Amino acid sequence: MAGAIRNSKPLKLAMKYFARAHIGVYRRTNGLIGARLLWFPAALITTTGRKSGRPRTTPTLYLTDGDRVILPASFGGRDADPAWYLNIESNPQVHVQIRDQHLDLKARDATDDERKRYWPKLIKMYPPYRGYREAADRVIPMVVCEP
């Protein structure tokens, strides 16, 4: 039943418009509003569309580690990778906005050691990630963005 609800067209449409509104408010306020989704830290990642070549922006949860930004490509625990992850496979140059900070970075998949180090931190920040890893019929990518 939960999968049917998550995959319903009205819910997908609502989430699409919520994401657009979130991105707009985040940008207009330089992250003063929108830098948290509920109580979780949110960043905006802008990738280049692999088909369109146009900029594509998505809000996502993140961790920082020095000058690195770590992004889980969980797609809400779905069995497919999010479009932004597929885009960075084609072009790893990304723009990340965290509040009023704008970073031009290069994205790559986390190493096994990085995954071991960051997953516990992500789960502590957002406990549902534990269930995502178990429910998804894939290895959830973890992306490291760095200068």
CSV table of N, CA and C in Angstrom, one decimal:
chain,number,residue,atom,x,y,z
A,1,MET,N,0.8,-1.2,0.0
A,1,MET,CA,0.0,0.0,0.0
A,1,MET,C,0.9,1.3,0.0
A,2,ALA,N,1.9,1.3,0.8
A,2,ALA,CA,2.8,2.5,0.9
A,2,ALA,C,3.4,2.8,-0.5
A,3,GLY,N,3.8,1.7,-1.2
A,3,GLY,CA,4.4,1.9,-2.5
A,3,GLY,C,3.4,2.5,-3.5
A,4,ALA,N,2.1,2.1,-3.4
A,4,ALA,CA,1.1,2.6,-4.3
A,4,ALA,C,0.8,4.1,-4.0
A,5,ILE,N,0.9,4.5,-2.7
A,5,ILE,CA,0.7,5.9,-2.4
A,5,ILE,C,1.9,6.7,-2.9
A,6,ARG,N,3.1,6.2,-2.6
A,6,ARG,CA,4.3,6.9,-3.0
A,6,ARG,C,4.3,7.1,-4.5
A,7,ASN,N,3.8,6.1,-5.3
A,7,ASN,CA,3.9,6.2,-6.7
A,7,ASN,C,2.6,6.8,-7.4
A,8,SER,N,1.7,7.3,-6.6
A,8,SER,CA,0.5,7.9,-7.2
A,8,SER,C,0.8,9.2,-8.0
A,9,LYS,N,0.1,9.4,-9.1
A,9,LYS,CA,0.3,10.6,-9.9
A,9,LYS,C,0.0,11.9,-9.1
A,10,PRO,N,-1.1,12.0,-8.3
A,10,PRO,CA,-1.3,13.2,-7.6
A,10,PRO,C,-0.2,13.5,-6.6
A,11,LEU,N,0.3,12.5,-5.9
A,11,LEU,CA,1.4,12.7,-5.0
A,11,LEU,C,2.7,13.2,-5.7
A,12,LYS,N,3.0,12.5,-6.8
A,12,LYS,CA,4.2,12.9,-7.6
A,12,LYS,C,4.1,14.4,-8.0
A,13,LEU,N,2.9,14.8,-8.5
A,13,LEU,CA,2.6,16.1,-9.0
A,13,LEU,C,2.8,17.1,-7.8
A,14,ALA,N,2.2,16.8,-6.7
A,14,ALA,CA,2.3,17.7,-5.5
A,14,ALA,C,3.8,17.8,-5.1
A,15,MET,N,4.5,16.7,-5.1
A,15,MET,CA,5.9,16.8,-4.7
A,15,MET,C,6.7,17.6,-5.7
A,16,LYS,N,6.4,17.5,-6.9
A,16,LYS,CA,7.1,18.3,-8.0
A,16,LYS,C,6.9,19.8,-7.7
A,17,TYR,N,5.7,20.2,-7.4
A,17,TYR,CA,5.4,21.6,-7.2
A,17,TYR,C,5.9,22.1,-5.9
A,18,PHE,N,5.9,21.2,-4.9
A,18,PHE,CA,6.5,21.6,-3.6
A,18,PHE,C,8.0,21.8,-3.8
A,19,ALA,N,8.7,20.9,-4.5
A,19,ALA,CA,10.1,21.1,-4.8
A,19,ALA,C,10.4,22.4,-5.5
A,20,ARG,N,9.6,22.7,-6.5
A,20,ARG,CA,9.8,24.0,-7.2
A,20,ARG,C,9.7,25.2,-6.3
A,21,ALA,N,8.6,25.2,-5.5
A,21,ALA,CA,8.4,26.3,-4.5
A,21,ALA,C,9.5,26.3,-3.5
A,22,HIS,N,10.0,25.2,-3.0
A,22,HIS,CA,11.1,25.2,-2.1
A,22,HIS,C,12.3,25.8,-2.7
A,23,ILE,N,12.7,25.4,-3.9
A,23,ILE,CA,13.9,25.9,-4.6
A,23,ILE,C,13.7,27.4,-4.7
A,24,GLY,N,12.6,27.9,-5.2
A,24,GLY,CA,12.4,29.3,-5.4
A,24,GLY,C,12.5,30.1,-4.1
A,25,VAL,N,12.0,29.7,-3.0
A,25,VAL,CA,12.1,30.4,-1.7
A,25,VAL,C,13.5,30.3,-1.2
A,26,TYR,N,14.1,29.2,-1.3
A,26,TYR,CA,15.5,29.0,-0.9
A,26,TYR,C,16.4,30.0,-1.6
A,27,ARG,N,16.3,30.1,-2.9
A,27,ARG,CA,17.1,31.0,-3.7
A,27,ARG,C,16.8,32.5,-3.3
A,28,ARG,N,15.5,32.8,-3.3
A,28,ARG,CA,15.1,34.2,-3.0
A,28,ARG,C,15.6,34.7,-1.7
A,29,THR,N,15.6,33.8,-0.7
A,29,THR,CA,16.0,34.2,0.7
A,29,THR,C,17.5,33.8,1.0
A,30,ASN,N,18.2,33.4,0.0
A,30,ASN,CA,19.6,32.9,0.2
A,30,ASN,C,19.7,31.9,1.3
A,31,GLY,N,18.7,31.0,1.3
A,31,GLY,CA,18.6,29.9,2.3
A,31,GLY,C,18.2,30.2,3.7
A,32,LEU,N,17.8,31.5,3.9
A,32,LEU,CA,17.2,31.9,5.2
A,32,LEU,C,16.0,31.1,5.5
A,33,ILE,N,15.2,30.9,4.4
A,33,ILE,CA,14.0,30.0,4.5
A,33,ILE,C,14.3,28.9,3.5
A,34,GLY,N,14.1,27.7,4.0
A,34,GLY,CA,14.3,26.5,3.1
A,34,GLY,C,15.6,25.7,3.3
A,35,ALA,N,16.5,26.3,4.2
A,35,ALA,CA,17.7,25.5,4.4
A,35,ALA,C,17.5,24.3,5.3
A,36,ARG,N,16.3,24.2,5.7
A,36,ARG,CA,15.9,23.0,6.5
A,36,ARG,C,14.6,22.4,5.9
A,37,LEU,N,14.6,21.1,5.7
A,37,LEU,CA,13.4,20.4,5.3
A,37,LEU,C,12.9,19.8,6.6
A,38,LEU,N,11.8,20.2,7.1
A,38,LEU,CA,11.4,19.9,8.5
A,38,LEU,C,12.5,20.3,9.4
A,39,TRP,N,13.2,19.4,10.0
A,39,TRP,CA,14.4,19.8,10.9
A,39,TRP,C,15.7,19.3,10.3
A,40,PHE,N,15.7,18.9,9.0
A,40,PHE,CA,16.9,18.3,8.4
A,40,PHE,C,17.6,19.4,7.5
A,41,PRO,N,18.9,19.4,7.5
A,41,PRO,CA,19.6,20.4,6.7
A,41,PRO,C,19.4,20.1,5.2
A,42,ALA,N,19.1,21.1,4.4
A,42,ALA,CA,18.8,21.0,3.0
A,42,ALA,C,19.7,21.9,2.2
A,43,ALA,N,20.3,21.3,1.1
A,43,ALA,CA,21.1,22.1,0.2
A,43,ALA,C,20.4,22.0,-1.2
A,44,LEU,N,20.8,22.9,-2.1
A,44,LEU,CA,20.3,22.8,-3.5
A,44,LEU,C,21.5,22.3,-4.3
A,45,ILE,N,21.2,21.3,-5.1
A,45,ILE,CA,22.3,20.8,-6.0
A,45,ILE,C,21.8,21.1,-7.5
A,46,THR,N,22.6,21.8,-8.2
A,46,THR,CA,22.3,22.0,-9.6
A,46,THR,C,23.3,21.2,-10.5
A,47,THR,N,22.7,20.4,-11.3
A,47,THR,CA,23.4,19.6,-12.3
A,47,THR,C,23.1,20.0,-13.7
A,48,THR,N,23.8,19.5,-14.7
A,48,THR,CA,23.5,19.7,-16.1
A,48,THR,C,22.7,18.5,-16.6
A,49,GLY,N,21.5,18.7,-17.1
A,49,GLY,CA,20.6,17.7,-17.6
A,49,GLY,C,21.4,16.8,-18.6
A,50,ARG,N,21.4,15.5,-18.5
A,50,ARG,CA,22.1,14.7,-19.4
A,50,ARG,C,21.5,14.6,-20.7
A,51,LYS,N,20.2,14.9,-20.9
A,51,LYS,CA,19.6,14.9,-22.2
A,51,LYS,C,19.4,16.3,-22.7
A,52,SER,N,18.9,17.2,-21.8
A,52,SER,CA,18.6,18.6,-22.2
A,52,SER,C,19.8,19.5,-22.3
A,53,GLY,N,20.8,19.2,-21.4
A,53,GLY,CA,22.0,20.1,-21.3
A,53,GLY,C,21.6,21.4,-20.5
A,54,ARG,N,20.5,21.4,-19.9
A,54,ARG,CA,20.0,22.6,-19.2
A,54,ARG,C,20.3,22.4,-17.7
A,55,PRO,N,20.4,23.5,-16.9
A,55,PRO,CA,20.6,23.3,-15.5
A,55,PRO,C,19.3,22.7,-14.8
A,56,ARG,N,19.6,21.8,-13.9
A,56,ARG,CA,18.5,21.1,-13.1
A,56,ARG,C,18.8,21.2,-11.7
A,57,THR,N,17.9,21.8,-10.9
A,57,THR,CA,18.2,22.0,-9.4
A,57,THR,C,17.2,21.1,-8.6
A,58,THR,N,17.8,20.5,-7.6
A,58,THR,CA,17.0,19.7,-6.7
A,58,THR,C,17.4,20.0,-5.2
A,59,PRO,N,16.4,20.0,-4.3
A,59,PRO,CA,16.8,20.1,-2.9
A,59,PRO,C,17.1,18.7,-2.4
A,60,THR,N,18.1,18.6,-1.5
A,60,THR,CA,18.5,17.3,-1.0
A,60,THR,C,19.1,17.5,0.4
A,61,LEU,N,19.1,16.5,1.2
A,61,LEU,CA,19.8,16.5,2.5
A,61,LEU,C,21.3,16.4,2.2
A,62,TYR,N,22.1,16.8,3.1
A,62,TYR,CA,23.5,16.8,2.9
A,62,TYR,C,24.3,16.7,4.3
A,63,LEU,N,25.5,16.3,4.2
A,63,LEU,CA,26.5,16.4,5.2
A,63,LEU,C,27.7,17.3,4.7
A,64,THR,N,28.4,17.9,5.6
A,64,THR,CA,29.7,18.5,5.2
A,64,THR,C,30.8,17.8,5.9
A,65,ASP,N,32.0,17.8,5.2
A,65,ASP,CA,33.2,17.3,5.8
A,65,ASP,C,34.3,18.1,5.3
A,66,GLY,N,34.7,19.2,6.1
A,66,GLY,CA,35.6,20.1,5.6
A,66,GLY,C,35.1,20.9,4.4
A,67,ASP,N,35.8,20.9,3.3
A,67,ASP,CA,35.3,21.5,2.1
A,67,ASP,C,34.5,20.6,1.1
A,68,ARG,N,34.2,19.4,1.6
A,68,ARG,CA,33.4,18.5,0.9
A,68,ARG,C,31.9,18.6,1.3
A,69,VAL,N,31.0,18.2,0.3
A,69,VAL,CA,29.6,18.1,0.6
A,69,VAL,C,29.2,16.7,0.2
A,70,ILE,N,28.6,16.0,1.1
A,70,ILE,CA,28.2,14.6,0.9
A,70,ILE,C,26.7,14.5,0.7
A,71,LEU,N,26.3,13.9,-0.4
A,71,LEU,CA,24.9,13.8,-0.8
A,71,LEU,C,24.4,12.3,-0.9
A,72,PRO,N,23.4,11.9,-0.2
A,72,PRO,CA,22.9,10.6,-0.5
A,72,PRO,C,21.9,10.6,-1.6
A,73,ALA,N,22.1,9.7,-2.6
A,73,ALA,CA,21.2,9.7,-3.8
A,73,ALA,C,20.1,8.6,-3.5
A,74,SER,N,19.4,8.9,-2.4
A,74,SER,CA,18.4,7.9,-2.0
A,74,SER,C,17.1,7.8,-2.7
A,75,PHE,N,16.7,9.0,-3.2
A,75,PHE,CA,15.4,9.1,-4.0
A,75,PHE,C,14.3,8.5,-3.2
A,76,GLY,N,14.3,8.9,-1.9
A,76,GLY,CA,13.2,8.4,-1.0
A,76,GLY,C,13.1,6.9,-0.8
A,77,GLY,N,14.2,6.2,-1.0
A,77,GLY,CA,14.2,4.8,-0.9
A,77,GLY,C,13.7,4.0,-2.1
A,78,ARG,N,13.4,4.7,-3.2
A,78,ARG,CA,12.9,4.1,-4.3
A,78,ARG,C,13.9,3.1,-4.9
A,79,ASP,N,13.5,2.3,-5.9
A,79,ASP,CA,14.4,1.3,-6.5
A,79,ASP,C,15.2,1.9,-7.7
A,80,ALA,N,15.0,3.2,-8.0
A,80,ALA,CA,15.8,3.9,-9.1
A,80,ALA,C,16.6,5.0,-8.5
A,81,ASP,N,17.6,5.4,-9.2
A,81,ASP,CA,18.5,6.5,-8.8
A,81,ASP,C,17.8,7.8,-9.2
A,82,PRO,N,18.0,8.9,-8.4
A,82,PRO,CA,17.4,10.1,-8.8
A,82,PRO,C,18.0,10.7,-10.0
A,83,ALA,N,17.2,11.6,-10.7
A,83,ALA,CA,17.7,12.2,-12.0
A,83,ALA,C,19.0,12.9,-11.8
A,84,TRP,N,19.1,13.6,-10.6
A,84,TRP,CA,20.3,14.4,-10.4
A,84,TRP,C,21.6,13.5,-10.4
A,85,TYR,N,21.4,12.3,-9.8
A,85,TYR,CA,22.6,11.4,-9.8
A,85,TYR,C,22.9,10.9,-11.2
A,86,LEU,N,21.9,10.6,-12.0
A,86,LEU,CA,22.1,10.2,-13.4
A,86,LEU,C,22.8,11.3,-14.2
A,87,ASN,N,22.4,12.6,-13.9
A,87,ASN,CA,23.1,13.7,-14.5
A,87,ASN,C,24.5,13.8,-14.2
A,88,ILE,N,24.9,13.6,-12.9
A,88,ILE,CA,26.3,13.7,-12.6
A,88,ILE,C,27.2,12.6,-13.2
A,89,GLU,N,26.5,11.5,-13.5
A,89,GLU,CA,27.3,10.4,-14.2
A,89,GLU,C,27.7,10.9,-15.6
A,90,SER,N,26.9,11.8,-16.2
A,90,SER,CA,27.3,12.4,-17.5
A,90,SER,C,28.2,13.6,-17.4
A,91,ASN,N,28.0,14.4,-16.4
A,91,ASN,CA,28.7,15.6,-16.2
A,91,ASN,C,28.9,15.9,-14.7
A,92,PRO,N,30.1,15.6,-14.1
A,92,PRO,CA,30.3,15.7,-12.7
A,92,PRO,C,30.4,17.1,-12.1
A,93,GLN,N,30.4,18.1,-12.9
A,93,GLN,CA,30.4,19.5,-12.5
A,93,GLN,C,29.1,19.9,-11.9
A,94,VAL,N,29.1,20.3,-10.6
A,94,VAL,CA,27.8,20.6,-9.9
A,94,VAL,C,28.0,22.0,-9.2
A,95,HIS,N,26.8,22.6,-9.0
A,95,HIS,CA,26.8,23.8,-8.2
A,95,HIS,C,25.9,23.4,-6.9
A,96,VAL,N,26.5,23.7,-5.8
A,96,VAL,CA,25.7,23.4,-4.5
A,96,VAL,C,25.6,24.7,-3.8
A,97,GLN,N,24.3,24.9,-3.3
A,97,GLN,CA,24.0,26.1,-2.5
A,97,GLN,C,23.6,25.6,-1.1
A,98,ILE,N,24.4,26.0,-0.1
A,98,ILE,CA,24.0,25.7,1.3
A,98,ILE,C,23.9,27.1,2.0
A,99,ARG,N,22.6,27.4,2.3
A,99,ARG,CA,22.2,28.7,2.8
A,99,ARG,C,22.7,29.8,1.7
A,100,ASP,N,23.5,30.7,2.2
A,100,ASP,CA,24.0,31.8,1.2
A,100,ASP,C,25.3,31.4,0.6
A,101,GLN,N,25.8,30.2,0.8
A,101,GLN,CA,27.1,29.8,0.3
A,101,GLN,C,26.9,29.1,-1.0
A,102,HIS,N,27.6,29.5,-2.1
A,102,HIS,CA,27.5,28.9,-3.4
A,102,HIS,C,28.8,28.3,-3.8
A,103,LEU,N,28.8,27.0,-4.1
A,103,LEU,CA,30.0,26.2,-4.3
A,103,LEU,C,30.0,25.5,-5.7
A,104,ASP,N,31.0,25.7,-6.5
A,104,ASP,CA,31.1,25.0,-7.7
A,104,ASP,C,32.1,23.8,-7.4
A,105,LEU,N,31.6,22.6,-7.6
A,105,LEU,CA,32.3,21.4,-7.1
A,105,LEU,C,32.3,20.3,-8.2
A,106,LYS,N,33.1,19.3,-8.0
A,106,LYS,CA,33.1,18.2,-8.9
A,106,LYS,C,32.6,17.0,-8.0
A,107,ALA,N,31.6,16.3,-8.6
A,107,ALA,CA,31.0,15.1,-7.9
A,107,ALA,C,31.6,13.8,-8.3
A,108,ARG,N,31.6,12.9,-7.3
A,108,ARG,CA,32.1,11.5,-7.6
A,108,ARG,C,31.4,10.6,-6.6
A,109,ASP,N,31.4,9.3,-6.9
A,109,ASP,CA,30.9,8.3,-6.0
A,109,ASP,C,31.8,8.2,-4.8
A,110,ALA,N,31.3,8.0,-3.7
A,110,ALA,CA,32.1,7.8,-2.5
A,110,ALA,C,32.8,6.5,-2.5
A,111,THR,N,34.0,6.4,-2.0
A,111,THR,CA,34.7,5.2,-1.9
A,111,THR,C,34.1,4.3,-0.8
A,112,ASP,N,34.5,3.0,-0.7
A,112,ASP,CA,33.9,2.2,0.3
A,112,ASP,C,34.2,2.7,1.7
A,113,ASP,N,35.4,3.2,1.9
A,113,ASP,CA,35.8,3.7,3.2
A,113,ASP,C,34.9,5.0,3.5
A,114,GLU,N,34.7,5.8,2.6
A,114,GLU,CA,33.9,7.0,2.8
A,114,GLU,C,32.4,6.6,3.1
A,115,ARG,N,31.9,5.6,2.4
A,115,ARG,CA,30.6,5.1,2.7
A,115,ARG,C,30.5,4.6,4.1
A,116,LYS,N,31.5,3.9,4.6
A,116,LYS,CA,31.5,3.4,5.9
A,116,LYS,C,31.5,4.5,7.0
A,117,ARG,N,32.2,5.6,6.6
A,117,ARG,CA,32.4,6.7,7.5
A,117,ARG,C,31.1,7.6,7.5
A,118,TYR,N,30.5,7.8,6.4
A,118,TYR,CA,29.4,8.8,6.3
A,118,TYR,C,28.0,8.2,6.5
A,119,TRP,N,27.8,6.9,6.2
A,119,TRP,CA,26.4,6.3,6.4
A,119,TRP,C,25.9,6.4,7.9
A,120,PRO,N,26.8,6.1,8.8
A,120,PRO,CA,26.3,6.3,10.2
A,120,PRO,C,25.9,7.7,10.5
A,121,LYS,N,26.6,8.7,10.0
A,121,LYS,CA,26.3,10.1,10.3
A,121,LYS,C,25.0,10.4,9.6
A,122,LEU,N,24.8,9.9,8.4
A,122,LEU,CA,23.5,10.2,7.7
A,122,LEU,C,22.3,9.6,8.4
A,123,ILE,N,22.5,8.3,8.9
A,123,ILE,CA,21.4,7.7,9.6
A,123,ILE,C,21.1,8.4,10.9
A,124,LYS,N,22.2,8.9,11.6
A,124,LYS,CA,22.0,9.6,12.8
A,124,LYS,C,21.2,10.9,12.5
A,125,MET,N,21.5,11.6,11.4
A,125,MET,CA,20.8,12.8,11.0
A,125,MET,C,19.4,12.5,10.6
A,126,TYR,N,19.2,11.4,9.8
A,126,TYR,CA,17.9,11.1,9.3
A,126,TYR,C,17.7,9.6,9.4
A,127,PRO,N,17.1,9.1,10.5
A,127,PRO,CA,17.0,7.7,10.7
A,127,PRO,C,16.3,6.9,9.6
A,128,PRO,N,15.4,7.4,8.9
A,128,PRO,CA,14.8,6.6,7.8
A,128,PRO,C,15.8,6.1,6.8
A,129,TYR,N,17.0,6.7,6.7
A,129,TYR,CA,18.0,6.2,5.7
A,129,TYR,C,18.3,4.7,6.0
A,130,ARG,N,18.2,4.3,7.3
A,130,ARG,CA,18.5,2.9,7.6
A,130,ARG,C,17.5,2.0,6.8
A,131,GLY,N,16.2,2.4,6.8
A,131,GLY,CA,15.2,1.6,6.1
A,131,GLY,C,15.4,1.7,4.6
A,132,TYR,N,15.8,2.8,4.1
A,132,TYR,CA,16.0,3.0,2.7
A,132,TYR,C,17.0,2.0,2.2
A,133,ARG,N,18.1,1.9,2.9
A,133,ARG,CA,19.2,0.9,2.5
A,133,ARG,C,18.7,-0.5,2.5
A,134,GLU,N,17.8,-0.8,3.4
A,134,GLU,CA,17.3,-2.2,3.4
A,134,GLU,C,16.1,-2.4,2.4
A,135,ALA,N,15.3,-1.4,2.1
A,135,ALA,CA,14.1,-1.6,1.3
A,135,ALA,C,14.5,-1.4,-0.2
A,136,ALA,N,15.4,-0.6,-0.5
A,136,ALA,CA,15.7,-0.3,-1.9
A,136,ALA,C,16.4,-1.6,-2.6
A,137,ASP,N,16.0,-1.8,-3.8
A,137,ASP,CA,16.6,-3.0,-4.5
A,137,ASP,C,17.8,-2.5,-5.3
A,138,ARG,N,18.6,-1.8,-4.6
A,138,ARG,CA,19.9,-1.2,-5.2
A,138,ARG,C,20.8,-0.7,-4.1
A,139,VAL,N,22.0,-0.5,-4.4
A,139,VAL,CA,22.9,0.1,-3.5
A,139,VAL,C,22.7,1.6,-3.7
A,140,ILE,N,22.3,2.3,-2.6
A,140,ILE,CA,22.1,3.7,-2.7
A,140,ILE,C,23.4,4.5,-2.8
A,141,PRO,N,23.5,5.2,-3.9
A,141,PRO,CA,24.8,5.9,-4.1
A,141,PRO,C,25.0,7.0,-3.1
A,142,MET,N,26.2,7.2,-2.7
A,142,MET,CA,26.6,8.4,-1.9
A,142,MET,C,27.6,9.2,-2.7
A,143,VAL,N,27.3,10.4,-2.8
A,143,VAL,CA,28.1,11.3,-3.7
A,143,VAL,C,28.9,12.3,-2.9
A,144,VAL,N,30.2,12.4,-3.2
A,144,VAL,CA,31.1,13.3,-2.6
A,144,VAL,C,31.4,14.4,-3.6
A,145,CYS,N,31.0,15.7,-3.2
A,145,CYS,CA,31.3,16.8,-4.0
A,145,CYS,C,32.5,17.6,-3.4
A,146,GLU,N,33.5,17.9,-4.2
A,146,GLU,CA,34.7,18.5,-3.7
A,146,GLU,C,35.2,19.5,-4.7
A,147,PRO,N,36.0,20.5,-4.2
A,147,PRO,CA,36.6,21.5,-5.1
A,147,PRO,C,37.5,20.8,-6.2
